[in-house]
């Protein structure tokens, strides 16, 4: 079976491997920034505060204070960069809280409000699928900020035993799907395909765009069951 | 900091710049009193109210970069020939601007604000004369709103 990008099975595996490696590398850098660089800078920050308290010359004291303020700002930047690269809430609290947290940042960045609705009981999703959905939603929202020319987006999560359906709807400018070649949309479809899900984009000029993301949850549970079996066997 | 939209002179100056410079958008951003974030406080010629919700980090976006560097910044044909991605310039996307010139506003010698003048139609390279004009308005604004800025 060919995937949405028309790739042959071996190319699909390569594509899956590239996406997975990229995500692992992003996560590694995010962790290294947070746990490594961030912690070292924090040690330097407390050291500077200690020096500042001990120094008596006013000009040196104010210089050290300035340096420690810059250090504090840098630590904050490192933390934010780390969270932007790989949101820790995705693994700790789950997909919906991670999306809600990202949406807050999105609204304060682009001034576009996102109305999120969640219907049904939220279910746990494995990490790779959560990341795939999160990245697809990020790409969709980013495209809306770039092209849709609207102030409000609607996002609906529908949870059932069998599946998770997400609809991202904007009533903006819209576009002619057959007339554009978007690698962003192709990558969204590819990511969902690789998780066993689907991503369908429909749009009409002047009426807006709708993105339907779906993930079968039964497969998820079965996969998890296989993993548990494999782990207990090893 | 008091709300600058209530500072009549800031709003009037933005409208005057819009008219005199024959621009499509004029915005005034100020760094928050607490924390390094920068927010757009008032605007003229805006097509949406998105600017009211936009907050950029120190060093990010046009406003954040102008404040962190203390130097003017010009974009002539957005989104072409820009540093980084188009999403790094939220005010250009929100107001559908193609070109802009932004200058820093100094308070007690520290860059704390930004005056941005933008155009929506076609490539526009701000001439030296236009740049000087905008800088003069920035000086006027510094004087007019300095009592609202607490350092």
mmCIF file of C-alpha atoms in Angstrom, chain B residues 7-143:
data_model
loop_
_atom_site.group_PDB
_atom_site.id
_atom_site.type_symbol
_atom_site.label_atom_id
_atom_site.label_comp_id
_atom_site.label_asym_id
_atom_site.label_seq_id
_atom_site.Cartn_x
_atom_site.Cartn_y
_atom_site.Cartn_z
ATOM 1 C CA UNK B 7 -2.560 58.121 26.929
ATOM 2 C CA UNK B 8 -4.217 60.347 24.365
ATOM 3 C CA UNK B 9 -0.986 61.852 23.094
ATOM 4 C CA UNK B 10 0.444 58.394 22.218
ATOM 5 C CA UNK B 11 -2.683 57.512 20.248
ATOM 6 C CA UNK B 12 -2.725 60.928 18.548
ATOM 7 C CA UNK B 13 0.967 60.661 17.617
ATOM 8 C CA UNK B 14 0.418 57.212 16.066
ATOM 9 C CA UNK B 15 -2.450 58.624 13.968
ATOM 10 C CA UNK B 16 -0.348 61.647 12.973
ATOM 11 C CA UNK B 17 2.572 59.433 11.893
ATOM 12 C CA UNK B 18 0.146 57.295 9.865
ATOM 13 C CA UNK B 19 -1.133 60.362 8.035
ATOM 14 C CA UNK B 20 2.132 62.251 7.564
ATOM 15 C CA UNK B 21 4.116 59.183 6.462
ATOM 16 C CA UNK B 22 1.206 57.979 4.270
ATOM 17 C CA UNK B 23 1.619 54.612 5.932
ATOM 18 C CA UNK B 24 -0.875 51.757 6.397
ATOM 19 C CA UNK B 25 -0.010 50.872 9.983
ATOM 20 C CA UNK B 26 1.713 52.521 12.935
ATOM 21 C CA UNK B 27 2.246 50.736 16.237
ATOM 22 C CA UNK B 28 3.809 51.505 19.588
ATOM 23 C CA UNK B 29 5.281 48.653 21.660
ATOM 24 C CA UNK B 30 6.660 48.965 25.185
ATOM 25 C CA UNK B 31 8.581 46.485 27.314
ATOM 26 C CA UNK B 32 6.561 45.271 30.322
ATOM 27 C CA UNK B 33 7.407 46.755 33.696
ATOM 28 C CA UNK B 34 7.809 43.281 35.190
ATOM 29 C CA UNK B 35 9.690 40.735 33.099
ATOM 30 C CA UNK B 36 11.373 41.125 29.725
ATOM 31 C CA UNK B 37 8.296 40.691 27.473
ATOM 32 C CA UNK B 38 7.253 43.356 24.994
ATOM 33 C CA UNK B 39 3.632 44.254 24.190
ATOM 34 C CA UNK B 40 1.938 46.449 21.559
ATOM 35 C CA UNK B 41 0.036 49.187 23.397
ATOM 36 C CA UNK B 42 -1.511 51.357 20.721
ATOM 37 C CA UNK B 43 -1.834 51.413 16.959
ATOM 38 C CA UNK B 44 -3.296 53.356 14.058
ATOM 39 C CA UNK B 45 -4.430 51.905 10.731
ATOM 40 C CA UNK B 46 -4.779 48.428 12.228
ATOM 41 C CA UNK B 47 -7.060 45.963 10.383
ATOM 42 C CA UNK B 48 -7.543 43.659 13.387
ATOM 43 C CA UNK B 49 -7.192 43.886 17.149
ATOM 44 C CA UNK B 50 -4.662 41.039 17.188
ATOM 45 C CA UNK B 51 -1.904 43.501 18.135
ATOM 46 C CA UNK B 52 -3.544 43.891 21.567
ATOM 47 C CA UNK B 53 -2.977 40.192 22.304
ATOM 48 C CA UNK B 54 0.526 39.907 20.844
ATOM 49 C CA UNK B 55 3.356 39.696 23.364
ATOM 50 C CA UNK B 56 6.871 39.017 22.172
ATOM 51 C CA UNK B 57 9.859 37.956 24.214
ATOM 52 C CA UNK B 58 12.859 40.242 24.618
ATOM 53 C CA UNK B 59 15.022 39.614 21.552
ATOM 54 C CA UNK B 60 12.173 38.033 19.522
ATOM 55 C CA UNK B 61 9.947 39.525 16.817
ATOM 56 C CA UNK B 62 10.580 43.005 15.448
ATOM 57 C CA UNK B 63 9.781 44.792 18.731
ATOM 58 C CA UNK B 64 11.874 42.408 20.846
ATOM 59 C CA UNK B 65 14.834 42.644 18.474
ATOM 60 C CA UNK B 66 14.745 46.435 18.224
ATOM 61 C CA UNK B 67 14.634 46.740 22.029
ATOM 62 C CA UNK B 68 17.396 44.181 22.603
ATOM 63 C CA UNK B 69 19.698 45.747 20.002
ATOM 64 C CA UNK B 70 18.715 49.389 20.576
ATOM 65 C CA UNK B 71 18.943 49.865 16.784
ATOM 66 C CA UNK B 72 16.357 50.474 14.035
ATOM 67 C CA UNK B 73 15.213 47.595 11.842
ATOM 68 C CA UNK B 74 13.890 47.688 8.284
ATOM 69 C CA UNK B 75 12.012 45.012 6.316
ATOM 70 C CA UNK B 76 11.380 45.812 2.661
ATOM 71 C CA UNK B 77 9.561 42.810 1.156
ATOM 72 C CA UNK B 78 8.166 40.487 3.802
ATOM 73 C CA UNK B 79 8.366 37.467 3.869
ATOM 74 C CA UNK B 80 11.315 37.516 1.443
ATOM 75 C CA UNK B 81 14.902 38.129 2.575
ATOM 76 C CA UNK B 82 14.119 37.923 6.269
ATOM 77 C CA UNK B 83 16.224 36.470 9.044
ATOM 78 C CA UNK B 84 14.492 33.313 10.349
ATOM 79 C CA UNK B 85 10.911 32.268 9.613
ATOM 80 C CA UNK B 86 7.883 34.420 8.777
ATOM 81 C CA UNK B 87 6.312 33.277 12.067
ATOM 82 C CA UNK B 88 9.132 35.111 13.874
ATOM 83 C CA UNK B 89 7.420 38.361 12.775
ATOM 84 C CA UNK B 90 3.883 38.154 14.243
ATOM 85 C CA UNK B 91 2.978 41.829 13.803
ATOM 86 C CA UNK B 92 3.831 41.640 10.061
ATOM 87 C CA UNK B 93 1.544 38.584 9.717
ATOM 88 C CA UNK B 94 -1.240 39.986 11.899
ATOM 89 C CA UNK B 95 -1.386 43.304 10.034
ATOM 90 C CA UNK B 96 -0.505 41.844 6.614
ATOM 91 C CA UNK B 97 2.458 44.190 6.289
ATOM 92 C CA UNK B 98 4.955 43.880 3.440
ATOM 93 C CA UNK B 99 7.431 46.497 4.622
ATOM 94 C CA UNK B 100 8.197 48.191 7.891
ATOM 95 C CA UNK B 101 10.664 50.439 9.669
ATOM 96 C CA UNK B 102 10.950 50.197 13.455
ATOM 97 C CA UNK B 103 12.951 52.489 15.741
ATOM 98 C CA UNK B 104 13.741 52.130 19.452
ATOM 99 C CA UNK B 105 12.392 54.496 22.118
ATOM 100 C CA UNK B 106 14.858 55.233 24.918
ATOM 101 C CA UNK B 107 13.959 56.040 28.507
ATOM 102 C CA UNK B 108 16.841 57.026 30.815
ATOM 103 C CA UNK B 109 19.186 55.855 28.070
ATOM 104 C CA UNK B 110 17.692 52.330 28.011
ATOM 105 C CA UNK B 111 15.722 51.035 24.966
ATOM 106 C CA UNK B 112 12.264 50.204 26.303
ATOM 107 C CA UNK B 113 9.894 50.889 23.416
ATOM 108 C CA UNK B 114 9.433 50.639 19.645
ATOM 109 C CA UNK B 115 7.690 52.788 17.081
ATOM 110 C CA UNK B 116 6.866 50.801 13.943
ATOM 111 C CA UNK B 117 5.652 52.204 10.641
ATOM 112 C CA UNK B 118 4.434 49.733 8.019
ATOM 113 C CA UNK B 119 3.034 49.426 4.504
ATOM 114 C CA UNK B 120 0.787 46.690 3.124
ATOM 115 C CA UNK B 121 1.099 47.207 -0.608
ATOM 116 C CA UNK B 122 4.227 46.348 -2.562
ATOM 117 C CA UNK B 123 7.907 46.628 -1.731
ATOM 118 C CA UNK B 124 8.764 49.831 0.091
ATOM 119 C CA UNK B 125 12.300 50.851 0.953
ATOM 120 C CA UNK B 126 12.185 53.623 3.544
ATOM 121 C CA UNK B 127 14.319 56.541 2.304
ATOM 122 C CA UNK B 128 16.856 58.310 4.567
ATOM 123 C CA UNK B 129 14.442 61.213 4.802
ATOM 124 C CA UNK B 130 11.565 58.943 5.863
ATOM 125 C CA UNK B 131 13.782 57.212 8.422
ATOM 126 C CA UNK B 132 14.812 60.560 9.931
ATOM 127 C CA UNK B 133 11.189 61.623 10.075
ATOM 128 C CA UNK B 134 10.177 58.466 11.954
ATOM 129 C CA UNK B 135 13.130 58.903 14.349
ATOM 130 C CA UNK B 136 11.934 62.439 15.102
ATOM 131 C CA UNK B 137 8.471 61.105 15.945
ATOM 132 C CA UNK B 138 10.117 58.506 18.189
ATOM 133 C CA UNK B 139 11.851 61.329 20.106
ATOM 134 C CA UNK B 140 8.515 63.151 20.439
ATOM 135 C CA UNK B 141 6.879 59.996 21.771
ATOM 136 C CA UNK B 142 9.707 59.398 24.270
ATOM 137 C CA UNK B 143 9.078 62.855 25.685
#
